[in-house]
PDB file of C-alpha atoms in Angstrom:
ATOM      1  CA  MET A 566     -19.976  -9.009 -53.070  1.00  0.00           C
ATOM      2  CA  LYS A 567     -19.285  -6.030 -54.780  1.00  0.00           C
ATOM      3  CA  HIS A 568     -19.755  -2.543 -52.997  1.00  0.00           C
ATOM      4  CA  SER A 569     -19.399   1.090 -53.788  1.00  0.00           C
ATOM      5  CA  PHE A 570     -18.322   3.883 -51.603  1.00  0.00           C
ATOM      6  CA  SER A 571     -19.194   7.814 -51.654  1.00  0.00           C
ATOM      7  CA  ILE A 572     -15.956   9.811 -50.715  1.00  0.00           C
ATOM      8  CA  SER A 573     -17.749  13.315 -51.219  1.00  0.00           C
ATOM      9  CA  ILE A 574     -17.048  14.325 -47.617  1.00  0.00           C
ATOM     10  CA  ALA A 575     -13.298  13.398 -47.775  1.00  0.00           C
ATOM     11  CA  SER A 576     -12.923  15.042 -51.068  1.00  0.00           C
ATOM     12  CA  ALA A 577     -14.309  18.468 -49.578  1.00  0.00           C
ATOM     13  CA  ALA A 578     -12.050  18.278 -46.755  1.00  0.00           C
ATOM     14  CA  LEU A 579      -9.146  17.913 -48.496  1.00  0.00           C
ATOM     15  CA  ILE A 580     -10.032  20.742 -50.715  1.00  0.00           C
ATOM     16  CA  ALA A 581     -10.575  22.918 -47.586  1.00  0.00           C
ATOM     17  CA  ALA A 582      -7.000  21.574 -46.330  1.00  0.00           C
ATOM     18  CA  PHE A 583      -5.100  23.437 -48.838  1.00  0.00           C
ATOM     19  CA  ALA A 584      -6.412  26.869 -47.778  1.00  0.00           C
ATOM     20  CA  LEU A 585      -5.551  26.356 -44.123  1.00  0.00           C
ATOM     21  CA  PRO A 586      -2.030  26.990 -42.326  1.00  0.00           C
ATOM     22  CA  VAL A 587       0.199  24.336 -41.895  1.00  0.00           C
ATOM     23  CA  HIS A 588       0.757  21.935 -38.982  1.00  0.00           C
ATOM     24  CA  ALA A 589       3.477  19.354 -38.308  1.00  0.00           C
ATOM     25  CA  GLN A 590       3.418  15.668 -38.154  1.00  0.00           C
ATOM     26  CA  SER A 591       6.777  15.219 -37.231  1.00  0.00           C
ATOM     27  CA  ALA A 592       8.917  12.438 -35.735  1.00  0.00           C
ATOM     28  CA  GLY A 593       7.934  11.569 -31.906  1.00  0.00           C
ATOM     29  CA  SER A 594       4.487  12.840 -32.156  1.00  0.00           C
ATOM     30  CA  TRP A 595       1.249  10.782 -31.291  1.00  0.00           C
ATOM     31  CA  SER A 596      -2.213  11.044 -32.369  1.00  0.00           C
ATOM     32  CA  ALA A 597      -5.641   9.560 -32.007  1.00  0.00           C
ATOM     33  CA  ARG A 598      -9.018   9.407 -34.055  1.00  0.00           C
ATOM     34  CA  ILE A 599     -12.093   8.468 -33.917  1.00  0.00           C
ATOM     35  CA  GLY A 600     -14.520   7.716 -37.103  1.00  0.00           C
ATOM     36  CA  VAL A 601     -16.333   4.834 -38.781  1.00  0.00           C
ATOM     37  CA  THR A 602     -15.052   1.839 -40.581  1.00  0.00           C
ATOM     38  CA  GLN A 603     -16.912  -0.342 -43.158  1.00  0.00           C
ATOM     39  CA  ILE A 604     -15.560  -3.690 -44.123  1.00  0.00           C
ATOM     40  CA  ALA A 605     -16.836  -5.375 -47.292  1.00  0.00           C
ATOM     41  CA  PRO A 606     -15.509  -8.599 -48.157  1.00  0.00           C
ATOM     42  CA  ASP A 607     -14.808  -9.582 -51.744  1.00  0.00           C
ATOM     43  CA  VAL A 608     -15.631 -13.191 -51.574  1.00  0.00           C
ATOM     44  CA  LYS A 609     -14.126 -15.913 -53.455  1.00  0.00           C
ATOM     45  CA  SER A 610     -15.930 -19.000 -52.231  1.00  0.00           C
ATOM     46  CA  GLY A 611     -15.108 -22.807 -52.515  1.00  0.00           C
ATOM     47  CA  ASN A 612     -17.755 -25.378 -52.527  1.00  0.00           C
ATOM     48  CA  LEU A 613     -19.081 -27.064 -49.200  1.00  0.00           C
ATOM     49  CA  SER A 614     -18.082 -30.341 -49.060  1.00  0.00           C
ATOM     50  CA  ALA A 615     -20.182 -33.482 -49.348  1.00  0.00           C
ATOM     51  CA  PRO A 616     -22.729 -34.544 -48.717  1.00  0.00           C
ATOM     52  CA  SER A 617     -24.291 -31.185 -50.451  1.00  0.00           C
ATOM     53  CA  PRO A 618     -25.742 -30.192 -53.919  1.00  0.00           C
ATOM     54  CA  ALA A 619     -22.711 -29.589 -56.110  1.00  0.00           C
ATOM     55  CA  GLY A 620     -21.785 -25.806 -56.508  1.00  0.00           C
ATOM     56  CA  THR A 621     -22.913 -24.907 -52.768  1.00  0.00           C
ATOM     57  CA  LYS A 622     -21.141 -21.926 -51.954  1.00  0.00           C
ATOM     58  CA  THR A 623     -21.402 -18.780 -49.742  1.00  0.00           C
ATOM     59  CA  ASP A 624     -21.099 -14.959 -49.736  1.00  0.00           C
ATOM     60  CA  VAL A 625     -20.503 -12.597 -46.779  1.00  0.00           C
ATOM     61  CA  THR A 626     -22.297  -9.136 -46.242  1.00  0.00           C
ATOM     62  CA  ALA A 627     -20.513  -6.101 -45.238  1.00  0.00           C
ATOM     63  CA  ASP A 628     -20.665  -4.337 -42.024  1.00  0.00           C
ATOM     64  CA  THR A 629     -20.187  -0.785 -40.602  1.00  0.00           C
ATOM     65  CA  GLN A 630     -18.985   0.218 -37.145  1.00  0.00           C
ATOM     66  CA  LEU A 631     -17.518   3.023 -34.782  1.00  0.00           C
ATOM     67  CA  SER A 632     -14.074   3.175 -35.021  1.00  0.00           C
ATOM     68  CA  GLY A 633     -10.568   4.832 -34.020  1.00  0.00           C
ATOM     69  CA  GLY A 634      -6.958   4.359 -34.065  1.00  0.00           C
ATOM     70  CA  ILE A 635      -3.736   5.377 -32.461  1.00  0.00           C
ATOM     71  CA  ASN A 636      -0.699   6.585 -34.768  1.00  0.00           C
ATOM     72  CA  TYR A 637       2.892   7.124 -33.779  1.00  0.00           C
ATOM     73  CA  MET A 638       5.347   9.114 -35.935  1.00  0.00           C
ATOM     74  CA  ALA A 639       8.530   7.114 -36.249  1.00  0.00           C
ATOM     75  CA  THR A 640      10.315   9.645 -38.349  1.00  0.00           C
ATOM     76  CA  ASP A 641       8.756  12.741 -40.346  1.00  0.00           C
ATOM     77  CA  HIS A 642       7.693  10.418 -42.939  1.00  0.00           C
ATOM     78  CA  VAL A 643       7.080   6.993 -41.469  1.00  0.00           C
ATOM     79  CA  ALA A 644       4.211   6.164 -39.100  1.00  0.00           C
ATOM     80  CA  ILE A 645       3.130   3.394 -37.143  1.00  0.00           C
ATOM     81  CA  GLU A 646      -0.715   2.748 -37.083  1.00  0.00           C
ATOM     82  CA  LEU A 647      -2.828   0.582 -34.727  1.00  0.00           C
ATOM     83  CA  PRO A 648      -6.536   0.711 -35.839  1.00  0.00           C
ATOM     84  CA  LEU A 649      -9.264   0.025 -33.576  1.00  0.00           C
ATOM     85  CA  ALA A 650     -13.119  -0.710 -34.041  1.00  0.00           C
ATOM     86  CA  LEU A 651     -15.988  -2.164 -32.340  1.00  0.00           C
ATOM     87  CA  PRO A 652     -16.598  -5.878 -33.550  1.00  0.00           C
ATOM     88  CA  PHE A 653     -18.028  -6.303 -37.027  1.00  0.00           C
ATOM     89  CA  ARG A 654     -20.807  -8.814 -37.465  1.00  0.00           C
ATOM     90  CA  HIS A 655     -21.079 -10.432 -41.044  1.00  0.00           C
ATOM     91  CA  ASP A 656     -24.183 -12.606 -42.297  1.00  0.00           C
ATOM     92  CA  LEU A 657     -23.190 -15.697 -44.241  1.00  0.00           C
ATOM     93  CA  VAL A 658     -25.796 -16.077 -47.209  1.00  0.00           C
ATOM     94  CA  GLY A 659     -26.288 -18.695 -49.557  1.00  0.00           C
ATOM     95  CA  ASP A 660     -24.488 -18.646 -53.194  1.00  0.00           C
ATOM     96  CA  GLY A 661     -23.983 -20.898 -55.997  1.00  0.00           C
ATOM     97  CA  ALA A 662     -26.306 -23.681 -56.173  1.00  0.00           C
ATOM     98  CA  ILE A 663     -28.262 -22.378 -52.954  1.00  0.00           C
ATOM     99  CA  LYS A 664     -28.271 -18.618 -54.292  1.00  0.00           C
ATOM    100  CA  GLY A 665     -31.655 -17.148 -53.000  1.00  0.00           C
ATOM    101  CA  ALA A 666     -31.611 -19.526 -50.025  1.00  0.00           C
ATOM    102  CA  GLY A 667     -30.803 -16.351 -47.675  1.00  0.00           C
ATOM    103  CA  LYS A 668     -28.903 -15.953 -44.442  1.00  0.00           C
ATOM    104  CA  VAL A 669     -27.194 -18.975 -43.374  1.00  0.00           C
ATOM    105  CA  GLY A 670     -25.410 -17.949 -40.449  1.00  0.00           C
ATOM    106  CA  ASP A 671     -23.442 -14.897 -39.053  1.00  0.00           C
ATOM    107  CA  VAL A 672     -20.164 -14.380 -37.366  1.00  0.00           C
ATOM    108  CA  LYS A 673     -18.519 -11.612 -35.307  1.00  0.00           C
ATOM    109  CA  SER A 674     -15.110 -10.236 -36.421  1.00  0.00           C
ATOM    110  CA  LEU A 675     -12.504  -8.467 -34.627  1.00  0.00           C
ATOM    111  CA  PRO A 676      -9.574  -7.782 -37.163  1.00  0.00           C
ATOM    112  CA  LEU A 677      -6.279  -6.484 -35.547  1.00  0.00           C
ATOM    113  CA  THR A 678      -4.049  -4.847 -37.680  1.00  0.00           C
ATOM    114  CA  LEU A 679      -0.580  -3.203 -37.162  1.00  0.00           C
ATOM    115  CA  ILE A 680       0.321  -0.973 -40.427  1.00  0.00           C
ATOM    116  CA  ALA A 681       3.273   0.771 -41.102  1.00  0.00           C
ATOM    117  CA  GLN A 682       2.672   4.011 -43.483  1.00  0.00           C
ATOM    118  CA  TYR A 683       4.902   6.265 -45.557  1.00  0.00           C
ATOM    119  CA  ARG A 684       3.447   9.797 -45.573  1.00  0.00           C
ATOM    120  CA  PHE A 685       4.404  11.947 -48.731  1.00  0.00           C
ATOM    121  CA  ARG A 686       5.462  15.839 -48.646  1.00  0.00           C
ATOM    122  CA  GLU A 687       7.128  17.456 -45.768  1.00  0.00           C
ATOM    123  CA  ALA A 688       5.817  17.208 -41.972  1.00  0.00           C
ATOM    124  CA  GLN A 689       4.574  20.673 -42.083  1.00  0.00           C
ATOM    125  CA  ALA A 690       2.341  19.888 -45.095  1.00  0.00           C
ATOM    126  CA  ALA A 691      -1.468  20.685 -44.693  1.00  0.00           C
ATOM    127  CA  PHE A 692      -2.077  17.584 -47.272  1.00  0.00           C
ATOM    128  CA  ARG A 693      -0.361  14.491 -47.049  1.00  0.00           C
ATOM    129  CA  PRO A 694      -1.188  11.245 -48.826  1.00  0.00           C
ATOM    130  CA  TYR A 695      -0.008   8.103 -47.525  1.00  0.00           C
ATOM    131  CA  VAL A 696       0.544   4.326 -48.553  1.00  0.00           C
ATOM    132  CA  GLY A 697       0.628   1.461 -45.855  1.00  0.00           C
ATOM    133  CA  LEU A 698       1.585  -2.304 -45.380  1.00  0.00           C
ATOM    134  CA  GLY A 699       0.762  -4.368 -42.542  1.00  0.00           C
ATOM    135  CA  VAL A 700      -0.161  -7.547 -40.972  1.00  0.00           C
ATOM    136  CA  THR A 701      -3.865  -8.638 -39.744  1.00  0.00           C
ATOM    137  CA  TYR A 702      -5.045 -11.140 -37.483  1.00  0.00           C
ATOM    138  CA  ALA A 703      -8.991 -11.573 -37.957  1.00  0.00           C
ATOM    139  CA  HIS A 704     -10.367 -13.142 -35.037  1.00  0.00           C
ATOM    140  CA  PHE A 705     -13.773 -14.594 -35.665  1.00  0.00           C
ATOM    141  CA  TYR A 706     -16.075 -15.675 -32.836  1.00  0.00           C
ATOM    142  CA  ASP A 707     -19.861 -16.205 -31.612  1.00  0.00           C
ATOM    143  CA  GLU A 708     -20.952 -17.836 -34.755  1.00  0.00           C
ATOM    144  CA  ARG A 709     -24.443 -18.899 -35.228  1.00  0.00           C
ATOM    145  CA  GLY A 710     -26.233 -21.090 -37.925  1.00  0.00           C
ATOM    146  CA  THR A 711     -29.854 -20.450 -38.947  1.00  0.00           C
ATOM    147  CA  THR A 712     -32.685 -22.618 -39.571  1.00  0.00           C
ATOM    148  CA  THR A 713     -32.103 -22.276 -43.221  1.00  0.00           C
ATOM    149  CA  LEU A 714     -28.489 -23.884 -42.486  1.00  0.00           C
ATOM    150  CA  THR A 715     -30.163 -26.881 -40.586  1.00  0.00           C
ATOM    151  CA  GLY A 716     -32.594 -27.543 -43.455  1.00  0.00           C
ATOM    152  CA  LEU A 717     -29.935 -27.575 -46.112  1.00  0.00           C
ATOM    153  CA  THR A 718     -27.719 -29.654 -44.222  1.00  0.00           C
ATOM    154  CA  ASN A 719     -29.520 -31.604 -41.565  1.00  0.00           C
ATOM    155  CA  PRO A 720     -33.030 -31.863 -42.331  1.00  0.00           C
ATOM    156  CA  GLY A 721     -35.042 -33.275 -39.407  1.00  0.00           C
ATOM    157  CA  GLY A 722     -32.146 -33.504 -37.453  1.00  0.00           C
ATOM    158  CA  THR A 723     -30.378 -31.109 -34.548  1.00  0.00           C
ATOM    159  CA  ALA A 724     -29.498 -27.560 -35.422  1.00  0.00           C
ATOM    160  CA  THR A 725     -26.419 -27.155 -37.407  1.00  0.00           C
ATOM    161  CA  GLY A 726     -23.696 -25.073 -35.804  1.00  0.00           C
ATOM    162  CA  LEU A 727     -20.628 -23.646 -37.357  1.00  0.00           C
ATOM    163  CA  THR A 728     -17.264 -22.404 -36.672  1.00  0.00           C
ATOM    164  CA  VAL A 729     -15.211 -19.771 -38.602  1.00  0.00           C
ATOM    165  CA  ASP A 730     -10.963 -20.200 -38.239  1.00  0.00           C
ATOM    166  CA  SER A 731      -9.287 -17.171 -37.330  1.00  0.00           C
ATOM    167  CA  ARG A 732      -6.468 -16.507 -39.705  1.00  0.00           C
ATOM    168  CA  TRP A 733      -3.416 -14.089 -40.546  1.00  0.00           C
ATOM    169  CA  GLY A 734      -3.491 -11.853 -43.754  1.00  0.00           C
ATOM    170  CA  THR A 735      -1.726  -8.816 -45.120  1.00  0.00           C
ATOM    171  CA  THR A 736      -3.061  -5.275 -45.471  1.00  0.00           C
ATOM    172  CA  ALA A 737      -2.278  -2.733 -48.225  1.00  0.00           C
ATOM    173  CA  GLN A 738      -3.286   0.666 -47.446  1.00  0.00           C
ATOM    174  CA  VAL A 739      -3.757   3.952 -49.549  1.00  0.00           C
ATOM    175  CA  GLY A 740      -5.088   7.365 -47.684  1.00  0.00           C
ATOM    176  CA  VAL A 741      -5.057  10.851 -46.774  1.00  0.00           C
ATOM    177  CA  ILE A 742      -4.441  13.451 -43.787  1.00  0.00           C
ATOM    178  CA  ALA A 743      -5.778  16.721 -44.086  1.00  0.00           C
ATOM    179  CA  ARG A 744      -5.360  19.339 -41.354  1.00  0.00           C
ATOM    180  CA  LEU A 745      -8.521  20.950 -39.920  1.00  0.00           C
ATOM    181  CA  ASP A 746      -6.882  23.134 -37.348  1.00  0.00           C
ATOM    182  CA  ASP A 747      -3.738  23.326 -35.365  1.00  0.00           C
ATOM    183  CA  THR A 748      -4.604  20.144 -33.337  1.00  0.00           C
ATOM    184  CA  TRP A 749      -7.248  18.508 -35.162  1.00  0.00           C
ATOM    185  CA  TYR A 750      -7.296  16.616 -38.659  1.00  0.00           C
ATOM    186  CA  PHE A 751      -9.102  14.738 -41.420  1.00  0.00           C
ATOM    187  CA  ASP A 752      -7.868  10.934 -41.870  1.00  0.00           C
ATOM    188  CA  ALA A 753      -9.300   8.781 -44.684  1.00  0.00           C
ATOM    189  CA  SER A 754      -8.151   5.317 -45.925  1.00  0.00           C
ATOM    190  CA  LEU A 755      -8.858   2.553 -48.327  1.00  0.00           C
ATOM    191  CA  SER A 756      -7.517  -0.891 -47.529  1.00  0.00           C
ATOM    192  CA  LYS A 757      -7.533  -4.372 -49.023  1.00  0.00           C
ATOM    193  CA  THR A 758      -6.562  -7.317 -46.588  1.00  0.00           C
ATOM    194  CA  TYR A 759      -5.732 -10.767 -48.424  1.00  0.00           C
ATOM    195  CA  ILE A 760      -7.060 -13.515 -45.975  1.00  0.00           C
ATOM    196  CA  LYS A 761      -8.497 -16.949 -46.225  1.00  0.00           C
ATOM    197  CA  THR A 762     -10.298 -18.781 -43.896  1.00  0.00           C
ATOM    198  CA  ARG A 763     -12.403 -22.085 -43.261  1.00  0.00           C
ATOM    199  CA  THR A 764     -16.056 -22.787 -42.089  1.00  0.00           C
ATOM    200  CA  THR A 765     -16.628 -26.049 -40.524  1.00  0.00           C
ATOM    201  CA  LEU A 766     -20.072 -27.104 -39.860  1.00  0.00           C
ATOM    202  CA  SER A 767     -21.347 -29.571 -36.949  1.00  0.00           C
ATOM    203  CA  THR A 768     -22.170 -31.954 -39.501  1.00  0.00           C
ATOM    204  CA  GLY A 769     -18.583 -32.245 -40.439  1.00  0.00           C
ATOM    205  CA  GLN A 770     -18.812 -30.410 -43.806  1.00  0.00           C
ATOM    206  CA  SER A 771     -16.523 -27.371 -44.313  1.00  0.00           C
ATOM    207  CA  ILE A 772     -16.114 -24.689 -46.924  1.00  0.00           C
ATOM    208  CA  ASP A 773     -12.858 -22.570 -47.727  1.00  0.00           C
ATOM    209  CA  ILE A 774     -13.314 -18.814 -48.610  1.00  0.00           C
ATOM    210  CA  ASP A 775     -11.105 -16.294 -49.770  1.00  0.00           C
ATOM    211  CA  LEU A 776     -12.546 -13.284 -47.655  1.00  0.00           C
ATOM    212  CA  ASP A 777     -10.087 -10.593 -49.336  1.00  0.00           C
ATOM    213  CA  PRO A 778     -12.033  -7.667 -47.615  1.00  0.00           C
ATOM    214  CA  VAL A 779     -12.239  -4.027 -48.702  1.00  0.00           C
ATOM    215  CA  THR A 780     -12.213  -1.409 -45.778  1.00  0.00           C
ATOM    216  CA  VAL A 781     -12.853   2.134 -46.053  1.00  0.00           C
ATOM    217  CA  MET A 782     -12.182   4.360 -42.764  1.00  0.00           C
ATOM    218  CA  VAL A 783     -13.130   8.236 -42.171  1.00  0.00           C
ATOM    219  CA  GLY A 784     -12.223   9.845 -39.261  1.00  0.00           C
ATOM    220  CA  VAL A 785     -11.194  13.029 -37.437  1.00  0.00           C
ATOM    221  CA  GLY A 786      -8.093  12.972 -35.027  1.00  0.00           C
ATOM    222  CA  LYS A 787      -6.190  14.724 -32.726  1.00  0.00           C
ATOM    223  CA  ARG A 788      -2.595  15.327 -32.177  1.00  0.00           C
ATOM    224  CA  PHE A 789      -0.762  15.047 -28.990  1.00  0.00           C
TER     225      PHE A 789
END
C-alpha cells in the first residue's frame, strides 16, 4: 500500500536550527523524546492456500501512535537508540482476487527495535544528520477475524479466527537532529524494516506476507 508523508514541519525546524547557538551531543550523554510515529506496511502478499479462489491476497493498513525513545551517546558520533511506542493496530483488507471485499481482520503490533546510529558533524553542531542500522522484533497479538473473512473461508460455519506470527527483521534509518534550545531538540527519522510473517486461519489455510513497513517519526526530546 502506498503512502506519502508531509515533512514541512521538520524542514521548518531544521532551517530554524541553523540560526541558534550550538549544544553538545557528546559521549556519555543521555536523552529522551516524545512524539508520534506512523508505520505504513509496504505489503507484498502471497496467495492464501487452498481451498480459496486463485490469487486471494491481503493488504495491511497504516497506523499512527504516540511514541517516544531513549538515546545514549556511546561516542561523539555513535548513538544507541531504543524507540518506544504505544501498540499499533493494523487492518487486514482483501486484495488480489478478493480486492474490494473490505476488512477481513485486524491485529495489534508492538515492534521492539534497537538501532545503532552514526551522527555526522561534530558533537557541538546545531544540526546533525544521521544514519542507523538495527534489529527489530515485531510482536503481533490480539488478532481478530471479521464476518467477511468467515464468509470467504467458512460460509455457514463457525467464525474464522486468525493468528499472525511474530518475527525478527532488520531496520535501516535516516534522520536529523536539530537544536531548539540548550536542553531541547527536534528529531525526525524515516526507517525501513524488512520483515516477513505468516498468517494462519482457524480453517487451516495460511498466507505469507512481506510487510516491509516504512516508519516515519517526528518528536521533541530533552538532553540529560
